[in-house]
Coordinates of C-alpha atoms in Angstrom, one line a residue:
M154 CA 0.0 0.0 0.0
E155 CA 1.2 3.5 -0.8
N156 CA 1.8 6.0 1.9
V157 CA -1.2 8.1 3.1
K158 CA -1.1 11.4 1.2
V159 CA -2.0 14.6 3.1
V160 CA -2.4 18.2 2.1
I161 CA -2.2 20.9 4.8
W162 CA -4.1 24.1 4.2
G163 CA -2.9 26.8 6.4
I164 CA 0.7 26.8 7.6
G165 CA 0.2 28.9 10.8
A166 CA 0.8 27.7 14.3
M167 CA -1.5 24.7 14.1
G168 CA -0.8 23.8 10.5
S169 CA 3.0 24.0 11.0
G170 CA 2.6 21.8 14.1
V171 CA 0.7 19.2 12.0
A172 CA 3.3 19.3 9.3
K173 CA 6.2 18.8 11.8
T174 CA 4.3 15.9 13.4
L175 CA 3.4 14.1 10.2
L176 CA 7.0 14.5 8.8
K177 CA 8.1 12.4 11.8
K178 CA 5.5 9.6 11.2
K179 CA 5.8 6.4 9.2
G180 CA 3.6 5.6 6.2
V181 CA 2.4 9.2 5.5
D182 CA 3.5 11.9 3.1
I183 CA 2.8 15.6 2.9
V184 CA 2.1 16.2 -0.8
G185 CA 0.8 19.7 -0.5
A186 CA 1.0 22.8 1.7
I187 CA -1.2 25.8 1.2
D188 CA -0.8 29.3 2.5
I189 CA -0.9 32.9 1.4
G190 CA 1.5 35.9 1.3
D191 CA 5.2 35.5 1.5
K192 CA 5.1 31.9 2.4
V193 CA 4.0 30.9 -1.1
G194 CA 6.8 29.5 -3.2
K195 CA 9.1 28.8 -0.2
P196 CA 10.2 25.3 0.6
L197 CA 8.1 23.8 3.4
F198 CA 11.2 23.0 5.5
E199 CA 12.3 26.7 5.3
V200 CA 8.9 27.8 6.5
L201 CA 9.0 25.2 9.3
G202 CA 12.5 26.1 10.2
E203 CA 13.5 22.5 10.5
E204 CA 15.0 19.8 8.3
F205 CA 13.5 16.3 7.8
P206 CA 16.0 13.9 6.3
E207 CA 14.5 11.4 3.7
K208 CA 11.3 13.4 3.5
E209 CA 10.3 15.4 0.4
N210 CA 10.7 19.1 0.8
I211 CA 7.7 20.4 -1.2
K212 CA 7.0 24.1 -1.8
V213 CA 4.2 26.0 -0.1
G214 CA 1.7 26.7 -2.8
T215 CA -1.7 27.9 -3.6
V216 CA -5.2 26.4 -3.5
E217 CA -5.1 25.9 -7.3
E218 CA -1.9 23.9 -7.1
Y219 CA -2.9 21.4 -4.4
I220 CA -6.7 21.3 -4.3
K221 CA -7.5 19.2 -7.4
P222 CA -9.3 16.0 -8.1
E223 CA -8.1 13.1 -5.9
Y224 CA -4.7 14.7 -5.3
A225 CA -4.5 13.4 -1.7
D226 CA -6.3 11.1 0.6
I227 CA -7.1 13.9 3.0
V228 CA -6.8 17.7 3.5
V229 CA -6.1 19.0 7.0
L230 CA -7.7 22.5 7.1
C231 CA -6.2 24.9 9.7
T232 CA -7.6 28.3 8.7
D233 CA -10.9 29.2 10.4
S234 CA -12.9 28.9 13.6
F235 CA -16.4 29.1 12.2
V236 CA -18.6 26.9 9.9
E237 CA -19.6 29.9 7.7
S238 CA -16.1 31.1 7.1
S239 CA -14.7 27.6 6.4
F240 CA -17.7 26.4 4.3
D241 CA -16.4 27.4 0.8
K242 CA -13.0 25.8 1.5
I243 CA -14.5 22.6 2.8
K244 CA -16.9 22.5 -0.2
K245 CA -14.0 22.9 -2.6
I246 CA -12.1 20.1 -1.0
I247 CA -15.1 17.8 -1.1
E248 CA -15.8 18.6 -4.7
N249 CA -12.2 17.5 -5.5
K250 CA -13.0 14.1 -3.8
M251 CA -10.7 14.4 -0.8
N252 CA -11.5 13.8 2.8
V253 CA -11.3 16.8 5.3
I254 CA -10.2 17.3 8.9
S255 CA -10.9 20.8 10.0
S256 CA -9.6 22.6 13.1
A257 CA -12.5 25.0 13.0
E258 CA -14.1 24.9 16.4
E259 CA -17.7 25.1 15.2
M260 CA -17.0 22.2 12.8
A261 CA -16.6 19.9 15.8
Y262 CA -20.5 19.7 16.0
P263 CA -21.6 22.0 13.1
K264 CA -25.3 21.3 13.3
A265 CA -25.4 22.9 16.7
Q266 CA -25.4 26.4 15.1
S267 CA -25.3 25.9 11.4
P268 CA -27.7 23.0 10.6
E269 CA -28.5 24.1 7.0
L270 CA -24.8 24.5 6.0
T271 CA -24.0 21.2 7.7
E272 CA -26.7 19.5 5.7
Q273 CA -25.3 20.9 2.5
L274 CA -21.8 19.7 3.3
D275 CA -23.1 16.3 4.4
Q276 CA -25.0 15.8 1.2
L277 CA -22.1 16.9 -0.9
A278 CA -19.7 14.7 1.0
K279 CA -21.9 11.7 0.4
E280 CA -22.2 12.4 -3.3
N281 CA -18.4 12.5 -3.5
D282 CA -17.8 9.6 -1.2
V283 CA -15.6 11.5 1.3
T284 CA -15.8 12.3 5.0
V285 CA -15.6 15.6 6.9
L286 CA -14.6 15.9 10.5
G287 CA -14.0 18.9 12.7
T288 CA -11.9 18.2 15.8
G289 CA -9.3 19.6 18.2
I290 CA -8.5 19.5 21.9
N291 CA -11.5 21.7 22.8
P292 CA -14.1 21.2 21.4
G293 CA -13.4 17.7 20.2
H294 CA -11.8 16.1 23.2
I295 CA -11.3 17.5 26.7
M296 CA -14.5 19.3 27.6
D297 CA -16.9 17.0 25.7
L298 CA -15.6 13.6 24.4
L299 CA -13.6 12.9 27.6
V300 CA -16.7 13.7 29.6
L301 CA -18.8 11.3 27.6
V302 CA -16.2 8.6 28.0
M303 CA -16.3 9.0 31.7
T304 CA -20.1 8.7 31.7
G305 CA -19.7 5.2 30.2
A306 CA -18.9 3.9 33.7
L307 CA -22.0 5.5 35.3
V308 CA -25.5 4.0 35.6
D309 CA -27.1 7.5 35.8
V310 CA -26.0 11.1 35.4
K311 CA -27.6 14.0 37.3
Q312 CA -25.2 16.9 36.5
I313 CA -22.0 17.5 34.6
T314 CA -19.3 20.2 35.2
S315 CA -16.6 20.5 32.7
R316 CA -13.7 22.9 33.6
R317 CA -10.6 23.7 31.7
V318 CA -8.1 26.3 32.9
N319 CA -5.6 26.7 30.1
S320 CA -2.9 28.8 28.5
L321 CA -3.5 30.5 25.1
S322 CA 0.2 31.0 24.6
P323 CA 0.7 28.2 22.0
F324 CA -2.0 29.5 19.7
G325 CA -1.5 31.7 16.7
P326 CA -2.5 35.3 15.7
A327 CA -6.1 34.3 14.7
V328 CA -6.8 33.0 18.3
M329 CA -5.1 36.1 19.8
E330 CA -7.5 38.3 17.9
E331 CA -10.5 36.2 18.8
Q332 CA -9.6 36.3 22.5
G333 CA -8.9 40.1 22.4
I334 CA -5.4 39.6 23.7
G335 CA -3.7 43.0 24.3
I336 CA -6.8 45.2 23.8
S337 CA -8.1 47.6 26.4
V338 CA -10.9 46.6 28.8
E339 CA -13.1 49.4 27.2
E340 CA -12.5 47.9 23.7
F341 CA -13.3 44.4 25.1
E342 CA -16.6 45.6 26.5
E343 CA -17.4 47.4 23.2
R344 CA -16.7 44.3 21.2
K345 CA -18.7 42.2 23.6
A346 CA -21.7 44.5 23.5
A347 CA -21.5 44.5 19.7
G348 CA -21.3 40.7 19.5
K349 CA -17.8 40.9 18.0
M350 CA -15.9 39.3 20.9
S351 CA -15.5 35.7 20.1
G352 CA -13.9 34.4 23.3
H353 CA -13.9 30.6 23.4
V354 CA -15.5 29.2 20.3
G355 CA -17.1 25.8 20.8
F356 CA -19.3 25.7 23.9
A357 CA -22.5 25.4 21.9
E358 CA -20.9 22.5 20.0
S359 CA -19.6 20.7 23.1
V360 CA -22.9 21.0 25.0
Q361 CA -25.1 19.9 22.1
M362 CA -22.7 17.0 21.3
M363 CA -23.0 15.8 24.9
A364 CA -26.7 16.3 25.0
D365 CA -27.3 14.3 21.8
A366 CA -24.9 11.6 22.9
L367 CA -26.6 11.2 26.3
G368 CA -30.1 11.4 24.8
V369 CA -31.3 14.4 26.8
E370 CA -33.1 17.4 25.4
L371 CA -31.3 20.7 25.7
E372 CA -34.0 23.2 26.7
H373 CA -31.9 26.3 27.1
F374 CA -28.3 27.2 26.5
E375 CA -26.4 30.4 27.3
T376 CA -22.8 31.6 27.7
G377 CA -21.0 34.2 29.8
M378 CA -17.8 36.2 29.1
E379 CA -15.6 38.4 31.2
A380 CA -12.2 39.9 30.5
I381 CA -9.2 38.6 32.3
V382 CA -7.1 41.8 33.0
T383 CA -3.4 41.4 33.7
D384 CA -1.5 43.5 36.2
V385 CA 1.8 42.6 34.7
D386 CA 3.2 42.7 31.2
R387 CA 2.8 39.3 29.5
K388 CA 4.2 38.1 26.1
S389 CA 3.6 34.9 24.3
P390 CA 4.9 33.8 20.9
Y391 CA 1.9 35.2 19.0
G392 CA 0.4 37.7 21.5
E393 CA 1.3 40.4 24.0
A394 CA -0.7 42.0 26.8
K395 CA 0.6 45.1 28.7
A396 CA -0.4 45.6 32.3
G397 CA -4.0 46.8 32.5
S398 CA -5.0 45.2 29.2
V399 CA -6.8 42.0 28.4
A400 CA -4.7 38.8 28.8
G401 CA -7.6 36.4 28.2
V402 CA -11.2 35.6 28.6
A403 CA -13.1 33.8 31.4
M404 CA -15.9 31.9 29.6
T405 CA -18.8 30.1 31.1
A406 CA -21.8 28.3 29.7
K407 CA -24.8 26.3 31.0
G408 CA -27.3 24.0 29.4
M409 CA -30.7 23.4 31.0
V410 CA -32.4 20.0 31.0
N411 CA -35.7 19.3 32.6
G412 CA -35.7 22.9 34.0
E413 CA -32.4 22.5 35.8
E414 CA -28.8 23.3 35.0
F415 CA -27.4 19.9 33.7
F416 CA -24.3 21.1 31.9
T417 CA -21.9 23.6 33.5
M418 CA -18.9 24.8 31.5
D419 CA -16.1 26.8 33.0
H420 CA -13.2 27.9 30.9
P421 CA -10.8 30.7 31.9
Q422 CA -8.1 31.0 29.3
Q423 CA -5.2 33.5 29.0
I424 CA -1.7 33.9 27.8
E425 CA 1.2 33.1 30.2
P426 CA -1.0 32.2 33.3
E427 CA 2.0 30.9 35.1
Q428 CA 3.4 34.4 35.3
V429 CA 0.6 35.3 37.8
G430 CA 0.7 32.1 39.7
I431 CA -2.3 30.3 38.0
D432 CA -2.1 26.6 37.6
T433 CA -3.7 25.1 34.5
G434 CA -5.7 21.9 34.5
D435 CA -8.5 19.9 33.1
Y436 CA -11.4 18.8 35.3
V437 CA -14.4 16.5 34.8
I438 CA -16.9 16.5 37.7
I439 CA -20.0 14.4 37.3
D440 CA -22.8 14.0 39.9
G441 CA -24.0 10.5 39.1
T442 CA -23.8 6.9 40.2
P443 CA -20.9 6.5 40.9
K444 CA -19.6 10.1 41.1
V445 CA -16.6 11.3 39.0
N446 CA -14.0 13.8 40.0
M447 CA -11.2 13.6 37.5
V448 CA -8.3 16.1 37.6
N449 CA -5.4 16.5 35.3
S450 CA -2.9 19.3 36.1
P451 CA -1.2 21.0 34.4
E452 CA -3.6 21.1 31.4
I453 CA -3.0 19.1 28.3
E454 CA -1.4 21.9 26.2
G455 CA -4.0 23.2 23.8
G456 CA -1.7 23.7 20.8
L457 CA -0.1 20.2 21.1
G458 CA -3.4 18.6 21.9
T459 CA -5.1 20.1 18.8
I460 CA -2.2 19.1 16.6
A461 CA -2.3 15.5 17.9
M462 CA -6.0 15.2 17.4
L463 CA -5.8 16.5 13.8
V464 CA -3.0 13.9 13.1
N465 CA -4.3 11.0 15.0
M466 CA -7.8 11.2 13.5
I467 CA -6.6 11.0 9.9
P468 CA -7.0 7.2 9.5
K469 CA -10.3 7.2 11.3
V470 CA -11.7 9.8 8.9
I471 CA -10.4 8.0 5.8
N472 CA -11.9 4.7 7.1
S473 CA -15.3 6.3 7.9
E474 CA -18.5 6.3 6.0
A475 CA -19.0 9.3 3.8
G476 CA -20.6 12.5 5.1
V477 CA -20.1 15.0 7.9
V478 CA -19.1 13.1 11.1
T479 CA -18.3 14.1 14.6
M480 CA -16.2 12.7 17.4
I481 CA -19.2 10.7 18.8
D482 CA -19.5 9.0 15.4
L483 CA -16.0 7.6 15.2
P484 CA -13.9 5.2 17.2
I485 CA -12.0 6.7 20.1
P486 CA -8.9 8.8 19.3
H487 CA -5.5 7.3 20.2
A488 CA -1.9 8.0 19.4
I489 CA -0.4 6.3 16.3
L490 CA 3.1 5.1 17.1
G491 CA 3.4 2.7 14.1
D492 CA 2.9 2.9 10.4
F493 CA -0.1 5.0 9.3
R494 CA -0.8 2.5 6.4
E495 CA -1.5 -0.2 8.9
Q496 CA -4.4 1.9 10.2
I497 CA -6.1 2.2 6.8
K498 CA -8.7 -0.1 5.3
E499 CA -7.5 -0.8 1.8
N500 CA -10.9 -0.2 0.2
K501 CA -11.1 3.3 1.8
K502 CA -8.1 4.7 0.1
I503 CA -8.7 7.3 -2.6
V504 CA -5.2 7.9 -4.0
K505 CA -3.8 4.8 -5.6

């Protein structure tokens, strides 16, 4: 069997991490890398700042160069956070008969907020016999899938609290902008009032995913957002917050079932939390039979976790039935330490 062939669309913080990870794996080749601006035309290794002996050093190119019929088995799309903004890109990939893994947070459970666009993508994917998945560390794993896995050992569930205290430092400029890193408190409040402050993207997707998986009806859902203001200067690789400005966002959400708060989501995230003595961590607290109180500290680093999920789900997406799928539709994620080709069902390969 030939190596699994991958195109990476978006060579920013996440896309670069995916590329570096795949270049160290067996049985998989990067056959295309897409970006814009001054990266186009440069050798991929130059953009990554690292050499990979015995691996092909392709150039970073354009959509027209690498998104064409059956050019690769799968495209890893690392460009957007929202279904609407990623729709045309995903549609183009599907029409060229390649599978898709997207890092867009809303794509983790796209029907939660974009049911009509999801239906269009699902129909198109089935017509072209390819699969589309959105995933990452959150949503896609820590605050939803991991919770569901833990409920598998319970005979009943009364209430779920999912908490993630994390660092935004590994993420790229797009996330810094979404979180308002470095802006004033006044600008934060203005953006928030105008509905232009994204904060964490994915609570609606995580909560709806869990509700559907558990078989409960979500009666009401709402989110909350407050600025995390730093009293010291902080600087991460892709963002900077001076003392008195916004260093992150404290996000909350709740989902009501049978008139009571069934889902509680708590997610303060900021750049360089360690500078102000904040310990990161992931927490799953379930009031059920038996009870669950799972703690992992420090957090699973968001950047590395997202990169790992995008890489490790590649075989499962290729093996899946056609259409738009989510993490609750596929086998559980796990690391791939051996040859990627051994993970692929021969009849599911596209590129021969």
